[in-house]
mmCIF file of C-alpha atoms in Angstrom:
data_model
loop_
_atom_site.group_PDB
_atom_site.id
_atom_site.type_symbol
_atom_site.label_atom_id
_atom_site.label_comp_id
_atom_site.label_asym_id
_atom_site.label_seq_id
_atom_site.Cartn_x
_atom_site.Cartn_y
_atom_site.Cartn_z
ATOM 1 C CA UNK A 1 22.830 -5.868 41.134
ATOM 2 C CA UNK A 2 22.045 -7.849 44.077
ATOM 3 C CA UNK A 3 18.360 -8.073 45.183
ATOM 4 C CA UNK A 4 17.365 -7.109 48.768
ATOM 5 C CA UNK A 5 15.201 -10.208 49.258
ATOM 6 C CA UNK A 6 17.489 -13.183 48.628
ATOM 7 C CA UNK A 7 20.854 -11.755 48.086
ATOM 8 C CA UNK A 8 21.343 -13.227 44.680
ATOM 9 C CA UNK A 9 22.565 -11.443 41.390
ATOM 10 C CA UNK A 10 19.976 -10.487 38.901
ATOM 11 C CA UNK A 11 17.504 -7.857 37.799
ATOM 12 C CA UNK A 12 15.843 -5.977 40.794
ATOM 13 C CA UNK A 13 12.750 -5.473 38.752
ATOM 14 C CA UNK A 14 11.044 -8.419 36.887
ATOM 15 C CA UNK A 15 7.908 -8.007 34.693
ATOM 16 C CA UNK A 16 5.691 -10.613 33.112
ATOM 17 C CA UNK A 17 3.356 -9.197 30.286
ATOM 18 C CA UNK A 18 2.471 -12.291 28.564
ATOM 19 C CA UNK A 19 -0.501 -14.102 30.241
ATOM 20 C CA UNK A 20 -1.333 -12.712 33.579
ATOM 21 C CA UNK A 21 0.475 -9.572 34.589
ATOM 22 C CA UNK A 22 3.074 -9.865 37.202
ATOM 23 C CA UNK A 23 5.518 -7.199 38.781
ATOM 24 C CA UNK A 24 8.335 -8.341 41.270
ATOM 25 C CA UNK A 25 10.559 -5.750 42.938
ATOM 26 C CA UNK A 26 13.514 -7.056 44.870
ATOM 27 C CA UNK A 27 11.990 -10.645 44.933
ATOM 28 C CA UNK A 28 8.639 -9.315 46.237
ATOM 29 C CA UNK A 29 5.556 -9.596 44.169
ATOM 30 C CA UNK A 30 3.532 -6.170 44.001
ATOM 31 C CA UNK A 31 -0.103 -7.154 44.502
ATOM 32 C CA UNK A 32 -1.630 -4.012 45.848
ATOM 33 C CA UNK A 33 -1.956 -0.748 43.938
ATOM 34 C CA UNK A 34 -3.108 2.449 45.656
ATOM 35 C CA UNK A 35 -5.104 3.935 42.706
ATOM 36 C CA UNK A 36 -7.210 2.291 39.946
ATOM 37 C CA UNK A 37 -4.986 3.509 37.091
ATOM 38 C CA UNK A 38 -1.694 3.304 38.829
ATOM 39 C CA UNK A 39 -1.097 -0.320 37.398
ATOM 40 C CA UNK A 40 -2.271 0.586 33.924
ATOM 41 C CA UNK A 41 0.061 3.749 34.003
ATOM 42 C CA UNK A 42 3.094 1.555 35.052
ATOM 43 C CA UNK A 43 2.389 -0.931 32.276
ATOM 44 C CA UNK A 44 2.143 1.763 29.710
ATOM 45 C CA UNK A 45 5.282 3.492 30.956
ATOM 46 C CA UNK A 46 7.292 0.259 31.114
ATOM 47 C CA UNK A 47 6.510 -0.651 27.438
ATOM 48 C CA UNK A 48 7.496 2.880 26.388
ATOM 49 C CA UNK A 49 10.226 3.310 29.062
ATOM 50 C CA UNK A 50 12.888 6.001 28.369
ATOM 51 C CA UNK A 51 10.429 7.911 26.380
ATOM 52 C CA UNK A 52 8.898 11.363 27.388
ATOM 53 C CA UNK A 53 5.200 10.726 27.202
ATOM 54 C CA UNK A 54 3.129 13.760 27.314
ATOM 55 C CA UNK A 55 0.000 14.242 29.439
ATOM 56 C CA UNK A 56 -2.235 14.188 26.196
ATOM 57 C CA UNK A 57 -0.762 10.976 25.087
ATOM 58 C CA UNK A 58 -1.182 9.194 28.487
ATOM 59 C CA UNK A 59 -4.770 10.639 28.765
ATOM 60 C CA UNK A 60 -5.648 9.482 25.209
ATOM 61 C CA UNK A 61 -4.288 5.950 25.998
ATOM 62 C CA UNK A 62 -5.533 5.540 29.537
ATOM 63 C CA UNK A 63 -8.333 7.793 30.051
ATOM 64 C CA UNK A 64 -9.858 7.998 26.447
ATOM 65 C CA UNK A 65 -12.571 10.834 26.174
ATOM 66 C CA UNK A 66 -11.252 12.570 29.457
ATOM 67 C CA UNK A 67 -10.166 16.143 29.403
ATOM 68 C CA UNK A 68 -6.375 16.174 30.069
ATOM 69 C CA UNK A 69 -6.291 19.950 31.022
ATOM 70 C CA UNK A 70 -8.766 19.833 33.649
ATOM 71 C CA UNK A 71 -8.430 16.109 35.047
ATOM 72 C CA UNK A 72 -6.226 15.075 38.061
ATOM 73 C CA UNK A 73 -6.411 11.282 37.306
ATOM 74 C CA UNK A 74 -2.935 11.151 36.048
ATOM 75 C CA UNK A 75 -1.527 13.250 38.982
ATOM 76 C CA UNK A 76 -3.289 10.735 41.377
ATOM 77 C CA UNK A 77 -1.980 7.698 39.528
ATOM 78 C CA UNK A 78 1.499 8.821 39.279
ATOM 79 C CA UNK A 79 1.530 9.816 42.927
ATOM 80 C CA UNK A 80 0.275 6.286 43.905
ATOM 81 C CA UNK A 81 2.741 4.555 41.590
ATOM 82 C CA UNK A 82 5.539 6.526 43.305
ATOM 83 C CA UNK A 83 4.586 5.458 46.511
ATOM 84 C CA UNK A 84 3.897 1.673 45.632
ATOM 85 C CA UNK A 85 7.279 1.361 43.777
ATOM 86 C CA UNK A 86 9.378 3.764 45.752
ATOM 87 C CA UNK A 87 9.989 5.603 42.645
ATOM 88 C CA UNK A 88 10.772 9.144 43.587
ATOM 89 C CA UNK A 89 12.374 11.050 40.856
ATOM 90 C CA UNK A 90 15.187 12.443 43.005
ATOM 91 C CA UNK A 91 15.857 9.519 45.472
ATOM 92 C CA UNK A 92 14.932 6.330 43.870
ATOM 93 C CA UNK A 93 14.742 3.249 46.332
ATOM 94 C CA UNK A 94 16.633 -0.004 46.023
ATOM 95 C CA UNK A 95 14.502 -0.886 42.983
ATOM 96 C CA UNK A 96 16.226 1.679 40.830
ATOM 97 C CA UNK A 97 12.806 2.724 39.450
ATOM 98 C CA UNK A 98 12.429 6.498 38.779
ATOM 99 C CA UNK A 99 9.243 8.252 37.553
ATOM 100 C CA UNK A 100 10.103 11.864 36.510
ATOM 101 C CA UNK A 101 7.692 14.741 35.460
ATOM 102 C CA UNK A 102 9.358 16.615 32.767
ATOM 103 C CA UNK A 103 8.136 19.117 29.984
ATOM 104 C CA UNK A 104 4.325 18.539 30.336
ATOM 105 C CA UNK A 105 4.721 14.736 30.489
ATOM 106 C CA UNK A 106 6.342 11.682 32.443
ATOM 107 C CA UNK A 107 9.377 9.549 31.727
ATOM 108 C CA UNK A 108 10.106 6.156 33.522
ATOM 109 C CA UNK A 109 13.593 5.024 34.064
ATOM 110 C CA UNK A 110 14.318 1.401 35.504
ATOM 111 C CA UNK A 111 17.756 0.054 36.391
ATOM 112 C CA UNK A 112 18.193 -3.774 36.226
ATOM 113 C CA UNK A 113 14.856 -4.712 34.313
ATOM 114 C CA UNK A 114 14.023 -8.154 33.031
ATOM 115 C CA UNK A 115 10.775 -8.145 31.051
ATOM 116 C CA UNK A 116 9.296 -11.282 29.106
ATOM 117 C CA UNK A 117 8.108 -8.888 26.471
ATOM 118 C CA UNK A 118 11.559 -7.822 25.542
ATOM 119 C CA UNK A 119 13.181 -11.208 25.792
ATOM 120 C CA UNK A 120 10.483 -12.672 23.748
ATOM 121 C CA UNK A 121 10.874 -10.131 20.971
ATOM 122 C CA UNK A 122 14.641 -10.562 21.019
ATOM 123 C CA UNK A 123 14.631 -14.103 20.756
ATOM 124 C CA UNK A 124 12.089 -14.288 17.837
ATOM 125 C CA UNK A 125 13.940 -11.695 15.901
ATOM 126 C CA UNK A 126 17.275 -13.526 16.412
ATOM 127 C CA UNK A 127 15.486 -16.880 15.381
ATOM 128 C CA UNK A 128 14.203 -15.329 12.292
ATOM 129 C CA UNK A 129 17.292 -13.876 11.110
ATOM 130 C CA UNK A 130 19.060 -17.191 11.686
ATOM 131 C CA UNK A 131 16.415 -19.011 9.745
ATOM 132 C CA UNK A 132 16.742 -16.560 6.913
ATOM 133 C CA UNK A 133 20.606 -17.212 6.771
ATOM 134 C CA UNK A 134 20.104 -20.825 6.677
ATOM 135 C CA UNK A 135 21.287 -21.630 10.165
ATOM 136 C CA UNK A 136 18.484 -23.965 11.114
ATOM 137 C CA UNK A 137 19.882 -25.369 14.534
ATOM 138 C CA UNK A 138 20.390 -21.795 15.788
ATOM 139 C CA UNK A 139 16.908 -20.711 14.513
ATOM 140 C CA UNK A 140 15.350 -23.712 16.195
ATOM 141 C CA UNK A 141 16.894 -22.994 19.567
ATOM 142 C CA UNK A 142 15.996 -19.353 19.489
ATOM 143 C CA UNK A 143 12.352 -19.872 18.347
ATOM 144 C CA UNK A 144 11.682 -22.602 20.875
ATOM 145 C CA UNK A 145 12.944 -20.443 23.656
ATOM 146 C CA UNK A 146 10.856 -17.556 22.606
ATOM 147 C CA UNK A 147 7.668 -19.719 22.479
ATOM 148 C CA UNK A 148 8.318 -21.013 25.979
ATOM 149 C CA UNK A 149 8.099 -17.457 27.176
ATOM 150 C CA UNK A 150 4.801 -17.116 25.362
ATOM 151 C CA UNK A 151 2.600 -17.924 28.138
ATOM 152 C CA UNK A 152 -0.530 -16.227 26.764
ATOM 153 C CA UNK A 153 -1.748 -13.022 25.074
ATOM 154 C CA UNK A 154 -0.497 -9.739 26.144
ATOM 155 C CA UNK A 155 -1.981 -8.560 29.589
ATOM 156 C CA UNK A 156 -4.521 -11.099 29.261
ATOM 157 C CA UNK A 157 -8.079 -9.745 30.320
ATOM 158 C CA UNK A 158 -7.435 -6.193 29.571
ATOM 159 C CA UNK A 159 -9.161 -4.340 26.725
ATOM 160 C CA UNK A 160 -7.537 -0.886 26.372
ATOM 161 C CA UNK A 161 -6.837 0.083 22.665
ATOM 162 C CA UNK A 162 -3.115 0.192 23.296
ATOM 163 C CA UNK A 163 -3.249 -3.188 24.765
ATOM 164 C CA UNK A 164 -4.982 -4.678 22.055
ATOM 165 C CA UNK A 165 -2.733 -3.122 19.387
ATOM 166 C CA UNK A 166 0.421 -4.566 21.119
ATOM 167 C CA UNK A 167 -1.370 -8.019 21.779
ATOM 168 C CA UNK A 168 -2.096 -8.372 17.953
ATOM 169 C CA UNK A 169 1.487 -7.399 17.121
ATOM 170 C CA UNK A 170 2.897 -10.138 19.592
ATOM 171 C CA UNK A 171 0.375 -12.629 18.375
ATOM 172 C CA UNK A 172 1.521 -12.291 14.684
ATOM 173 C CA UNK A 173 5.164 -12.682 15.805
ATOM 174 C CA UNK A 174 4.368 -15.732 17.797
ATOM 175 C CA UNK A 175 2.489 -17.177 14.640
ATOM 176 C CA UNK A 176 5.557 -16.310 12.386
ATOM 177 C CA UNK A 177 7.881 -18.113 14.852
ATOM 178 C CA UNK A 178 5.455 -21.122 14.814
ATOM 179 C CA UNK A 179 5.527 -21.135 11.055
ATOM 180 C CA UNK A 180 9.085 -21.291 10.882
ATOM 181 C CA UNK A 181 9.322 -24.342 13.303
ATOM 182 C CA UNK A 182 6.394 -26.054 11.537
ATOM 183 C CA UNK A 183 8.270 -25.934 8.297
ATOM 184 C CA UNK A 184 11.603 -27.137 9.928
ATOM 185 C CA UNK A 185 9.667 -30.155 11.568
ATOM 186 C CA UNK A 186 8.076 -31.046 8.193
ATOM 187 C CA UNK A 187 11.485 -30.863 6.393
ATOM 188 C CA UNK A 188 12.934 -33.250 9.281
ATOM 189 C CA UNK A 189 9.813 -35.350 9.266
ATOM 190 C CA UNK A 190 9.606 -34.902 12.991
ATOM 191 C CA UNK A 191 5.967 -35.776 13.488
ATOM 192 C CA UNK A 192 6.165 -35.301 17.290
ATOM 193 C CA UNK A 193 7.307 -31.710 16.993
ATOM 194 C CA UNK A 194 4.895 -30.948 14.133
ATOM 195 C CA UNK A 195 1.988 -32.121 16.298
ATOM 196 C CA UNK A 196 3.174 -29.790 19.188
ATOM 197 C CA UNK A 197 3.865 -26.863 16.842
ATOM 198 C CA UNK A 198 0.435 -27.207 15.240
ATOM 199 C CA UNK A 199 -1.297 -27.429 18.683
ATOM 200 C CA UNK A 200 0.314 -24.277 19.852
ATOM 201 C CA UNK A 201 -0.731 -22.535 16.716
ATOM 202 C CA UNK A 202 -4.284 -23.463 17.022
ATOM 203 C CA UNK A 203 -4.390 -22.353 20.508
ATOM 204 C CA UNK A 204 -3.228 -18.912 19.215
ATOM 205 C CA UNK A 205 -5.342 -18.880 16.098
ATOM 206 C CA UNK A 206 -7.900 -21.710 15.637
ATOM 207 C CA UNK A 207 -8.681 -20.583 12.089
ATOM 208 C CA UNK A 208 -5.225 -20.812 10.798
ATOM 209 C CA UNK A 209 -5.562 -22.997 7.679
ATOM 210 C CA UNK A 210 -1.949 -23.701 6.909
ATOM 211 C CA UNK A 211 -1.833 -25.581 10.271
ATOM 212 C CA UNK A 212 -4.882 -27.614 9.306
ATOM 213 C CA UNK A 213 -3.337 -28.326 5.916
ATOM 214 C CA UNK A 214 0.061 -29.436 7.638
ATOM 215 C CA UNK A 215 -1.930 -31.904 9.995
ATOM 216 C CA UNK A 216 -3.835 -33.184 6.925
ATOM 217 C CA UNK A 217 -0.756 -33.770 4.928
ATOM 218 C CA UNK A 218 1.014 -35.476 7.688
ATOM 219 C CA UNK A 219 -1.792 -37.916 8.392
ATOM 220 C CA UNK A 220 -2.055 -38.423 4.694
ATOM 221 C CA UNK A 221 1.658 -39.332 4.356
ATOM 222 C CA UNK A 222 0.986 -41.989 7.142
ATOM 223 C CA UNK A 223 -2.289 -43.371 5.704
ATOM 224 C CA UNK A 224 -4.293 -42.198 8.501
ATOM 225 C CA UNK A 225 -7.268 -40.974 6.144
ATOM 226 C CA UNK A 226 -9.807 -40.758 9.046
ATOM 227 C CA UNK A 227 -7.709 -38.298 10.584
ATOM 228 C CA UNK A 228 -7.203 -36.351 7.429
ATOM 229 C CA UNK A 229 -11.170 -36.009 7.141
ATOM 230 C CA UNK A 230 -11.674 -35.046 10.731
ATOM 231 C CA UNK A 231 -9.122 -32.259 10.680
ATOM 232 C CA UNK A 232 -10.574 -31.011 7.633
ATOM 233 C CA UNK A 233 -14.104 -30.995 8.941
ATOM 234 C CA UNK A 234 -12.909 -29.391 12.128
ATOM 235 C CA UNK A 235 -11.432 -26.629 9.944
ATOM 236 C CA UNK A 236 -14.476 -26.283 7.732
ATOM 237 C CA UNK A 237 -16.914 -26.210 10.889
ATOM 238 C CA UNK A 238 -14.774 -23.444 12.408
ATOM 239 C CA UNK A 239 -14.521 -21.391 9.436
ATOM 240 C CA UNK A 240 -18.298 -21.673 8.647
ATOM 241 C CA UNK A 241 -19.773 -21.198 12.242
ATOM 242 C CA UNK A 242 -17.194 -18.570 13.300
ATOM 243 C CA UNK A 243 -16.159 -16.751 10.253
ATOM 244 C CA UNK A 244 -18.968 -17.349 7.769
ATOM 245 C CA UNK A 245 -16.589 -18.473 5.208
ATOM 246 C CA UNK A 246 -15.463 -21.581 3.354
ATOM 247 C CA UNK A 247 -12.001 -23.143 3.619
ATOM 248 C CA UNK A 248 -9.568 -21.949 1.222
ATOM 249 C CA UNK A 249 -9.435 -23.503 -2.335
ATOM 250 C CA UNK A 250 -5.936 -24.922 -1.436
ATOM 251 C CA UNK A 251 -7.470 -26.699 1.691
ATOM 252 C CA UNK A 252 -10.231 -28.187 -0.472
ATOM 253 C CA UNK A 253 -7.827 -29.533 -3.236
ATOM 254 C CA UNK A 254 -5.643 -31.066 -0.636
ATOM 255 C CA UNK A 255 -8.740 -32.888 0.678
ATOM 256 C CA UNK A 256 -9.664 -33.877 -2.903
ATOM 257 C CA UNK A 257 -6.210 -35.346 -3.333
ATOM 258 C CA UNK A 258 -5.928 -37.198 -0.214
ATOM 259 C CA UNK A 259 -9.862 -38.420 -0.139
ATOM 260 C CA UNK A 260 -11.466 -37.965 -3.427
ATOM 261 C CA UNK A 261 -14.642 -39.560 -2.436
ATOM 262 C CA UNK A 262 -14.748 -37.390 0.668
ATOM 263 C CA UNK A 263 -14.172 -34.212 -1.200
ATOM 264 C CA UNK A 264 -17.008 -35.035 -3.459
ATOM 265 C CA UNK A 265 -19.425 -35.372 -0.616
ATOM 266 C CA UNK A 266 -18.280 -32.289 1.538
ATOM 267 C CA UNK A 267 -17.101 -29.899 -1.201
ATOM 268 C CA UNK A 268 -18.339 -30.886 -4.646
ATOM 269 C CA UNK A 269 -17.143 -27.399 -6.085
ATOM 270 C CA UNK A 270 -13.688 -27.400 -4.293
ATOM 271 C CA UNK A 271 -11.691 -26.539 -7.442
ATOM 272 C CA UNK A 272 -14.336 -24.451 -9.159
ATOM 273 C CA UNK A 273 -12.904 -21.451 -10.624
ATOM 274 C CA UNK A 274 -9.391 -22.163 -9.564
ATOM 275 C CA UNK A 275 -8.129 -23.489 -12.966
ATOM 276 C CA UNK A 276 -6.030 -26.137 -11.219
ATOM 277 C CA UNK A 277 -6.830 -29.947 -11.301
ATOM 278 C CA UNK A 278 -7.670 -31.309 -7.741
ATOM 279 C CA UNK A 279 -5.026 -34.171 -8.230
ATOM 280 C CA UNK A 280 -2.300 -31.846 -7.859
ATOM 281 C CA UNK A 281 -1.545 -30.241 -4.621
ATOM 282 C CA UNK A 282 1.510 -28.033 -4.104
ATOM 283 C CA UNK A 283 1.362 -28.929 -0.473
ATOM 284 C CA UNK A 284 2.722 -32.474 -1.198
ATOM 285 C CA UNK A 285 5.572 -31.528 -3.557
ATOM 286 C CA UNK A 286 8.682 -29.668 -2.689
ATOM 287 C CA UNK A 287 8.412 -26.020 -4.015
ATOM 288 C CA UNK A 288 11.127 -24.791 -6.532
ATOM 289 C CA UNK A 289 13.691 -22.847 -4.829
ATOM 290 C CA UNK A 290 15.999 -20.066 -6.299
ATOM 291 C CA UNK A 291 19.612 -20.635 -6.001
ATOM 292 C CA UNK A 292 21.095 -19.701 -2.652
ATOM 293 C CA UNK A 293 17.612 -19.866 -0.775
ATOM 294 C CA UNK A 294 17.784 -22.106 2.333
ATOM 295 C CA UNK A 295 15.794 -25.445 2.314
ATOM 296 C CA UNK A 296 13.361 -23.916 4.851
ATOM 297 C CA UNK A 297 12.410 -20.381 5.327
ATOM 298 C CA UNK A 298 10.609 -18.177 7.741
ATOM 299 C CA UNK A 299 8.420 -16.986 4.976
ATOM 300 C CA UNK A 300 7.307 -20.434 3.810
ATOM 301 C CA UNK A 301 3.505 -20.316 3.315
ATOM 302 C CA UNK A 302 2.726 -23.979 2.262
ATOM 303 C CA UNK A 303 3.468 -27.501 3.653
ATOM 304 C CA UNK A 304 6.470 -28.796 2.076
ATOM 305 C CA UNK A 305 6.888 -32.558 2.247
ATOM 306 C CA UNK A 306 8.962 -34.249 -0.587
ATOM 307 C CA UNK A 307 7.608 -37.642 -0.736
ATOM 308 C CA UNK A 308 4.331 -38.705 -2.332
ATOM 309 C CA UNK A 309 1.425 -40.084 -0.229
ATOM 310 C CA UNK A 310 1.997 -43.462 1.017
ATOM 311 C CA UNK A 311 -0.205 -45.585 2.868
ATOM 312 C CA UNK A 312 1.312 -47.237 5.992
ATOM 313 C CA UNK A 313 -0.181 -48.717 9.205
ATOM 314 C CA UNK A 314 0.143 -46.194 12.070
ATOM 315 C CA UNK A 315 2.420 -48.462 14.050
ATOM 316 C CA UNK A 316 4.872 -45.992 15.894
ATOM 317 C CA UNK A 317 4.542 -43.364 18.340
ATOM 318 C CA UNK A 318 4.249 -40.380 16.020
ATOM 319 C CA UNK A 319 1.290 -42.024 14.260
ATOM 320 C CA UNK A 320 -0.416 -42.622 17.782
ATOM 321 C CA UNK A 321 0.038 -39.261 18.806
ATOM 322 C CA UNK A 322 -1.242 -37.667 15.757
ATOM 323 C CA UNK A 323 -4.450 -39.831 15.899
ATOM 324 C CA UNK A 324 -4.935 -38.834 19.625
ATOM 325 C CA UNK A 325 -4.634 -35.117 18.729
ATOM 326 C CA UNK A 326 -7.104 -35.379 15.936
ATOM 327 C CA UNK A 327 -9.682 -37.312 18.334
ATOM 328 C CA UNK A 328 -9.288 -34.821 21.102
ATOM 329 C CA UNK A 329 -9.778 -31.881 18.627
ATOM 330 C CA UNK A 330 -12.952 -33.083 17.346
ATOM 331 C CA UNK A 331 -14.352 -34.687 20.701
#
């Protein structure tokens, strides 16, 4: 398909859902909507395009509590949508968008659509399958590309229930992709990528304890014990102040292994009731694998670094970058 705006081949309709919503038709951004719910109706229809959506379902999602039988809001929004996007059901414009009313509901058809939502999900699922098959390079490539598309939460700033549901699903998918990349960076001892992956993870979920443990372990491996303590304290403060819970026993045991004196000061009962001696931390040892299992897995739940803790001066770029990341996080 050739766009009318610039004469180049490519999708006529481009939609971005991740972060700020953006719709481009034939190279021209759509910025003015004729009815208050026209944009929300389009967003919902695009996510469920090709499906016949009943009036009741549309009202429940976009006008919760309204009477679908008596209200005219849906008709007004649908009429405005057709005018804005030239989406006549019988004579679609150059965009190839058709909004059709059929059997007490609406269905949206779009020819030549590119959506960051679709591409993100495709890349994540392809990457996870490659990781499960043991193809680390392919998994790494696909998951990095997926996360480059994740420019923010789904429809940032909007709060409808259907938006929140979709947002949480995509958020979990992004965290799963980051977990695979974190395990891969740890296995390759690529501390630069590990820092970046951990930073992206904490941007999405500031209470993700596996990420704090990964940073603590990496600093401990390099003998940067002050950074270990700062990451633990940041984790503990966020968990306490924002969730009213203590760090997980595994996080406390890791601190006790890396900094025994600090652990006694900040968490004297770290291993109480766990039955595990604090000097043994699974995060510092390679987990046993079944035969045929790849060395790193999308389902890895703990930090895996094969070598024991060693104390070394932070004399290279990775160590300096780790220290700066810890200082910025606690500033």
